[in-house]
């Protein structure tokens, strides 16, 4: 990997630090026509509302990659909460609130507040969670449901302790993305179907495309009476018989779904917000032309006549008054797909930028870019990492590992079908014909240039199944996980894990890099440096001059 220290790289680094992740949420009544877009300017942790939105009266909670943003004035202004307030991690993937109790699903645990979000106490695998990467949360009374990357974790004592449910109990997949409950019936949206329990989570029956689902990857679920709405990668699937059978609508990736009475809100990945006033029989489409911050939505919620849409470019709010705001969306003049950059790689005069809206490629040292998207074969437009070797380009996306053998002109996408631990990839590293893919459900290794993969998990010694970064030197492999830095000296066959006990600043490790005999681990609480191959670490923080203790 080549280091580039040009003016462009400085700009890219600044953009990465300032941009953040933005993801969408949704909307309210069918009468809503216009939207007002709220961005970081108004106090959001970042304009990327990736984990959705929840509202309770005038209290609005936006889950962003820069923290949990809370508004007490209907979304007019926000205050952002981060790890400084007790969150397990800054990246919040889901939120639920009931009165003064707020639950934040973070990539570092389930954070619970009993004082309206002023302070949080974090729960992890130590408390029974299936994994520290919590993607969704729901609560009813003293029962709390946490959708994790390692199962559905259920607490009956307000989140003090959890019992974890997995495929052994009937879940379609251990990667649970969302959860909803009504009485003793629980609906778990998994990477392998919609799993339904009628005995408070003791056992589950799994529903798939065989039962009418649009896709087996279910991203969200909501119910109104006997009607079940499932947001899938192939559309919004609707059941009127409590989940026995489904009929699929829209035929596009739906990231979240919400319903109030006969009004249904479907937040899509690229087509905006679809609203139905007849229980999903027909839909009308709302886009940036109607004021949405972006057509890429990650969630929707409604309270009365107010509709909240979590988008890639801010929180869009609509009221029945028809007040509108035209969002001045960022359109990079040099051709970047988005102003939010997750990673960059360079070789000679060719620069690859992993953005929140595609893989942008420059052949003139970054002067101009051409953006590649799903139209060119990418698994998803959200690209977290990129690596290139000659004319072969590897893009770690939210929908798989996309590989190009023609310098990025076209891509073929690899998924769990090819052996990946999960379709959500956070990083990729390549050495010769060996490809290492860091997923939210293990480190997937290929020895045939990405044709097939074998997945490594905690069973093989990883500190956690959520792997954020990977680096390799010869037969030594370093995996940055949510539970420590895992090191293998046998090409990834087995791992030994390093934690705070060995000097790491925090067990949540976001990235890793090796230069000669020096090892650098980017953690949630400092930059940890080892000069003895990872046996021991010395941690550096803001006290030593770092701009922030959270190093990514």
PDB file of C-alpha atoms in Angstrom, residues 503-506 519-530 536-551:
ATOM      1  CA  UNK A 503      -2.038  -2.006  26.555  1.00  0.00           C
ATOM      2  CA  UNK A 504      -4.660  -1.212  23.924  1.00  0.00           C
ATOM      3  CA  UNK A 505      -6.490   2.050  24.553  1.00  0.00           C
ATOM      4  CA  UNK A 506      -9.845   0.345  24.030  1.00  0.00           C
ATOM      5  CA  UNK A 519       2.207  -1.937  14.701  1.00  0.00           C
ATOM      6  CA  UNK A 520      -0.435   0.809  14.917  1.00  0.00           C
ATOM      7  CA  UNK A 521      -3.967   0.110  16.217  1.00  0.00           C
ATOM      8  CA  UNK A 522      -6.668   2.780  15.880  1.00  0.00           C
ATOM      9  CA  UNK A 523      -8.968   2.366  18.876  1.00  0.00           C
ATOM     10  CA  UNK A 524     -12.021   4.047  20.376  1.00  0.00           C
ATOM     11  CA  UNK A 525      -9.763   5.563  23.054  1.00  0.00           C
ATOM     12  CA  UNK A 526      -6.448   6.356  21.443  1.00  0.00           C
ATOM     13  CA  UNK A 527      -3.755   5.221  19.020  1.00  0.00           C
ATOM     14  CA  UNK A 528      -2.057   2.135  20.410  1.00  0.00           C
ATOM     15  CA  UNK A 529       1.497   1.426  19.215  1.00  0.00           C
ATOM     16  CA  UNK A 530       3.483  -1.788  19.526  1.00  0.00           C
ATOM     17  CA  UNK A 536       2.476  -5.133  24.271  1.00  0.00           C
ATOM     18  CA  UNK A 537       1.143  -1.684  23.387  1.00  0.00           C
ATOM     19  CA  UNK A 538       1.640   1.915  24.442  1.00  0.00           C
ATOM     20  CA  UNK A 539      -1.432   4.102  24.016  1.00  0.00           C
ATOM     21  CA  UNK A 540      -1.381   7.692  22.770  1.00  0.00           C
ATOM     22  CA  UNK A 541      -4.266  10.130  23.379  1.00  0.00           C
ATOM     23  CA  UNK A 542      -5.125  13.825  23.197  1.00  0.00           C
ATOM     24  CA  UNK A 543      -2.657  14.273  26.039  1.00  0.00           C
ATOM     25  CA  UNK A 544       0.053  13.347  23.544  1.00  0.00           C
ATOM     26  CA  UNK A 545      -1.295  15.669  20.868  1.00  0.00           C
ATOM     27  CA  UNK A 546      -3.972  13.598  19.114  1.00  0.00           C
ATOM     28  CA  UNK A 547      -6.870  15.675  17.847  1.00  0.00           C
ATOM     29  CA  UNK A 548      -9.373  13.190  19.289  1.00  0.00           C
ATOM     30  CA  UNK A 549      -9.135  10.018  21.339  1.00  0.00           C
ATOM     31  CA  UNK A 550     -11.417   8.211  18.899  1.00  0.00           C
ATOM     32  CA  UNK A 551      -9.028   7.110  16.150  1.00  0.00           C
TER      33      UNK A 551
END
